[in-house]
C-alpha cells in the first residue's frame, strides 16, 4: 500500500522506528532482568544478547527493504544478497561450531550483510518513487506498521506459551513419545503456515469466496 501511495520512505522510517524501539526495550530488559531470568539463555551472557539484537534488528529492516524492492519488480536485488549471505554463513558454521558466540556472530553478520546490500537499493527506489500526494500521511504508514507488527507480537507470545507448556511436558514424558509428538508438531506447524499463506493471497481468497457463493447458489 505504501508503494501504491508513493510513500515508500515513510514505510522505511516506520520500520526503523519500530525496530529501534524494540531493540532499546530489549536492551533495557537485559539490564534489569532478575537473576532467575539471567540463568536462561540468551540472558546468561550480555554479549550473546547484543549479537542477537543487532542481527535481529538488521533482519527485520531487511524484510522491509525486500518488500519495497519486490513490489517494484526488483526481485533479484531483494533476495539474492540474503540467499548468498545465508549460504556463506551456513558454509562457515562447521568451522565456528566450537563457540556459540562465533555461530551467533556469523548469523548476525549474514543479517547485516543482507541489510547493507538491500537498503541502499530500497532508498534509491524510494527517492525515485516518491510522489507529492499525501493520502493519509506518515501517521497512516506508522499505524499500518504497528498493525502488522502486532500480529507478529501476538504470534510470538503464542509460541512462547506453547514452548513453555511443551518444555514442562517434555521433562515428564518418555523420550519415544516426545520424539513422535515433536515430529507431528513440526508437520502441523508447516501445514498451518502454508494454509495461512494461501488465505493471505488475494487470488486464493477471491476464489474461495466465489466457490462459497456458487455453493450457496446451487443449494438455493
Coordinates of C-alpha atoms in Angstrom, one line a residue:
X1 CA 0.0 0.0 0.0
X2 CA 2.9 2.4 0.7
X3 CA 4.2 1.6 -2.8
X4 CA 0.8 2.4 -4.4
X5 CA 0.6 5.7 -2.4
X6 CA 4.2 6.7 -3.2
X7 CA 5.1 6.7 0.5
X8 CA 8.0 4.2 0.4
X9 CA 10.3 6.4 2.5
X10 CA 7.7 6.7 5.2
X11 CA 7.4 2.9 5.3
X12 CA 11.2 2.6 5.8
X13 CA 11.1 5.2 8.6
X14 CA 8.2 3.5 10.3
X15 CA 10.1 0.2 10.3
X16 CA 13.2 1.9 11.6
X17 CA 11.3 3.4 14.4
X18 CA 9.7 0.1 15.4
X19 CA 12.9 -1.9 15.2
X20 CA 14.8 0.8 17.1
X21 CA 12.1 0.9 19.9
X22 CA 12.2 -2.9 20.3
X23 CA 16.0 -3.0 20.4
X24 CA 16.1 -0.3 23.1
X25 CA 13.3 -2.0 25.2
X26 CA 15.1 -5.4 25.0
X27 CA 18.4 -3.8 25.9
X28 CA 16.8 -2.2 29.0
X29 CA 15.2 -5.5 29.8
X30 CA 18.6 -7.2 29.7
X31 CA 19.9 -4.7 32.2
X32 CA 17.1 -5.0 34.7
X33 CA 16.3 -8.7 34.3
X34 CA 16.3 -10.6 37.6
X35 CA 18.8 -13.4 38.3
X36 CA 16.3 -16.1 37.7
X37 CA 15.9 -14.9 34.1
X38 CA 19.6 -14.3 33.6
X39 CA 20.2 -18.1 34.1
X40 CA 18.2 -18.8 30.9
X41 CA 19.9 -18.4 27.5
X42 CA 20.4 -15.9 25.9
X43 CA 20.2 -13.8 29.0
X44 CA 23.1 -15.7 30.6
X45 CA 25.5 -13.6 28.7
X46 CA 25.2 -9.9 27.6
X47 CA 27.5 -10.5 24.6
X48 CA 25.1 -13.1 23.3
X49 CA 22.1 -10.8 23.8
X50 CA 23.9 -7.9 22.0
X51 CA 24.8 -10.1 19.0
X52 CA 21.2 -11.3 18.8
X53 CA 19.8 -7.8 19.0
X54 CA 22.0 -6.5 16.1
X55 CA 21.3 -9.5 13.9
X56 CA 17.5 -9.5 14.6
X57 CA 17.3 -5.7 14.0
X58 CA 19.1 -6.0 10.7
X59 CA 17.0 -8.9 9.7
X60 CA 13.8 -7.0 10.5
X61 CA 14.8 -4.0 8.5
X62 CA 15.9 -6.2 5.6
X63 CA 12.4 -7.6 5.3
X64 CA 11.0 -4.1 4.8
X65 CA 13.7 -3.3 2.2
X66 CA 12.9 -6.6 0.4
X67 CA 9.2 -5.9 0.4
X68 CA 9.8 -2.5 -1.2
X69 CA 12.2 -3.9 -3.9
X70 CA 9.9 -6.9 -4.6
X71 CA 6.9 -4.5 -5.0
X72 CA 8.9 -2.5 -7.5
X73 CA 9.8 -5.6 -9.6
X74 CA 13.4 -5.8 -8.4
X75 CA 13.1 -9.3 -7.0
X76 CA 16.8 -10.3 -7.7
X77 CA 18.1 -7.3 -5.8
X78 CA 15.6 -8.0 -3.0
X79 CA 16.5 -11.7 -2.3
X80 CA 19.8 -12.6 -3.9
X81 CA 22.0 -10.8 -1.3
X82 CA 20.2 -12.6 1.6
X83 CA 20.4 -16.0 -0.1
X84 CA 24.2 -15.5 -0.7
X85 CA 24.8 -14.3 2.8
X86 CA 22.9 -17.2 4.4
X87 CA 24.7 -19.8 2.2
X88 CA 28.1 -18.4 3.2
X89 CA 27.0 -18.3 6.8
X90 CA 25.9 -22.0 6.6
X91 CA 29.2 -23.0 5.0
X92 CA 31.2 -21.3 7.7
X93 CA 29.2 -22.7 10.7
X94 CA 31.2 -26.0 10.9
X95 CA 34.4 -24.1 11.4
X96 CA 32.8 -22.0 14.2
X97 CA 30.7 -24.7 15.9
X98 CA 33.1 -24.8 18.9
X99 CA 31.8 -21.4 20.1
X100 CA 28.2 -20.3 20.5
X101 CA 29.2 -16.7 20.1
X102 CA 31.0 -17.4 16.9
X103 CA 27.9 -19.1 15.4
X104 CA 25.7 -16.3 16.5
X105 CA 28.2 -13.7 15.2
X106 CA 28.1 -15.5 11.8
X107 CA 24.3 -15.3 11.7
X108 CA 24.3 -11.7 12.8
X109 CA 26.9 -10.8 10.1
X110 CA 24.7 -12.5 7.5
X111 CA 21.8 -10.3 8.5
X112 CA 23.9 -7.2 8.5
X113 CA 25.3 -8.0 5.0
X114 CA 21.8 -8.5 3.7
X115 CA 20.7 -5.2 5.1
X116 CA 23.8 -3.4 3.7
X117 CA 23.1 -4.9 0.3
X118 CA 19.4 -4.2 0.0
X119 CA 18.8 -1.0 2.0
X120 CA 20.7 1.3 -0.5
X121 CA 18.7 -0.1 -3.4
X122 CA 15.4 0.4 -1.4
X123 CA 16.4 4.0 -0.5
X124 CA 17.3 4.8 -4.2
X125 CA 13.9 3.4 -5.2
X126 CA 12.1 5.4 -2.5
X127 CA 13.8 8.6 -3.8
X128 CA 12.7 7.9 -7.3
X129 CA 9.1 6.7 -6.5
X130 CA 8.2 9.5 -4.0
X131 CA 5.2 11.5 -5.1
X132 CA 3.6 14.7 -3.9
X133 CA 0.3 13.0 -3.0
X134 CA -0.3 12.7 0.8
X135 CA -3.1 10.1 1.2
X136 CA -3.0 9.7 4.9
X137 CA 0.5 10.9 5.6
X138 CA 3.2 9.3 7.6
X139 CA 0.9 8.6 10.6
X140 CA -1.1 6.2 8.4
X141 CA 2.0 4.3 7.4
X142 CA 3.1 4.1 11.1
X143 CA -0.3 2.8 12.1
X144 CA -0.2 0.2 9.4
X145 CA 3.3 -0.9 10.6
X146 CA 2.1 -1.2 14.1
X147 CA -0.9 -3.3 12.9
X148 CA 1.4 -5.6 11.1
X149 CA 3.9 -5.8 14.0
X150 CA 1.1 -6.5 16.5
X151 CA 0.3 -9.7 14.5
X152 CA 3.9 -10.8 14.9
X153 CA 3.9 -9.9 18.6
X154 CA 0.7 -12.0 19.2
X155 CA 2.3 -14.9 17.3
X156 CA 5.5 -14.6 19.3
X157 CA 3.6 -14.6 22.6
X158 CA 1.6 -17.6 21.5
X159 CA 4.7 -19.5 20.5
X160 CA 6.3 -18.7 23.9
X161 CA 3.3 -20.1 25.7
X162 CA 3.3 -23.2 23.6
X163 CA 7.1 -23.7 24.1
X164 CA 6.6 -23.3 27.9
X165 CA 4.0 -26.0 28.1
X166 CA 5.9 -28.2 25.7
X167 CA 9.1 -28.0 27.8
X168 CA 7.2 -28.6 31.0
X169 CA 5.6 -31.7 29.5
X170 CA 8.9 -32.9 27.9
X171 CA 10.5 -33.4 31.3
X172 CA 7.8 -35.9 32.4
X173 CA 7.2 -37.8 29.2
X174 CA 9.1 -40.7 27.7
X175 CA 11.7 -39.9 25.0
X176 CA 10.0 -42.0 22.4
X177 CA 6.7 -40.2 22.9
X178 CA 8.4 -36.8 22.9
X179 CA 10.2 -37.6 19.6
X180 CA 6.9 -38.6 17.9
X181 CA 4.9 -35.6 19.2
X182 CA 7.6 -33.1 18.3
X183 CA 7.7 -34.5 14.8
X184 CA 3.9 -34.3 14.5
X185 CA 4.0 -30.7 15.8
X186 CA 6.5 -29.7 13.1
X187 CA 4.3 -31.2 10.4
X188 CA 1.2 -29.4 11.8
X189 CA 3.2 -26.1 12.0
X190 CA 4.2 -26.3 8.4
X191 CA 0.6 -27.1 7.3
X192 CA -0.6 -24.2 9.4
X193 CA 1.9 -21.8 7.8
X194 CA 1.0 -23.0 4.3
X195 CA -2.7 -22.5 5.0
X196 CA -2.1 -19.1 6.4
X197 CA -0.1 -18.1 3.3
X198 CA -2.7 -19.4 0.9
X199 CA -5.5 -17.5 2.6
X200 CA -3.4 -14.3 2.6
X201 CA -3.2 -14.4 -1.2
X202 CA -5.9 -12.2 -2.8
X203 CA -6.5 -14.5 -5.7
X204 CA -7.0 -17.5 -3.4
X205 CA -9.3 -15.5 -1.2
X206 CA -11.4 -14.4 -4.1
X207 CA -11.5 -17.9 -5.5
X208 CA -12.6 -19.2 -2.1
X209 CA -15.4 -16.6 -2.0
X210 CA -16.6 -17.4 -5.5
X211 CA -16.7 -21.2 -4.6
X212 CA -18.7 -20.4 -1.5
X213 CA -21.1 -18.2 -3.4
X214 CA -21.6 -20.8 -6.1
X215 CA -22.3 -23.5 -3.4
X216 CA -24.9 -21.2 -1.8
X217 CA -26.5 -20.6 -5.2
X218 CA -26.7 -24.3 -6.0
X219 CA -28.1 -25.0 -2.6
X220 CA -30.8 -22.3 -3.2

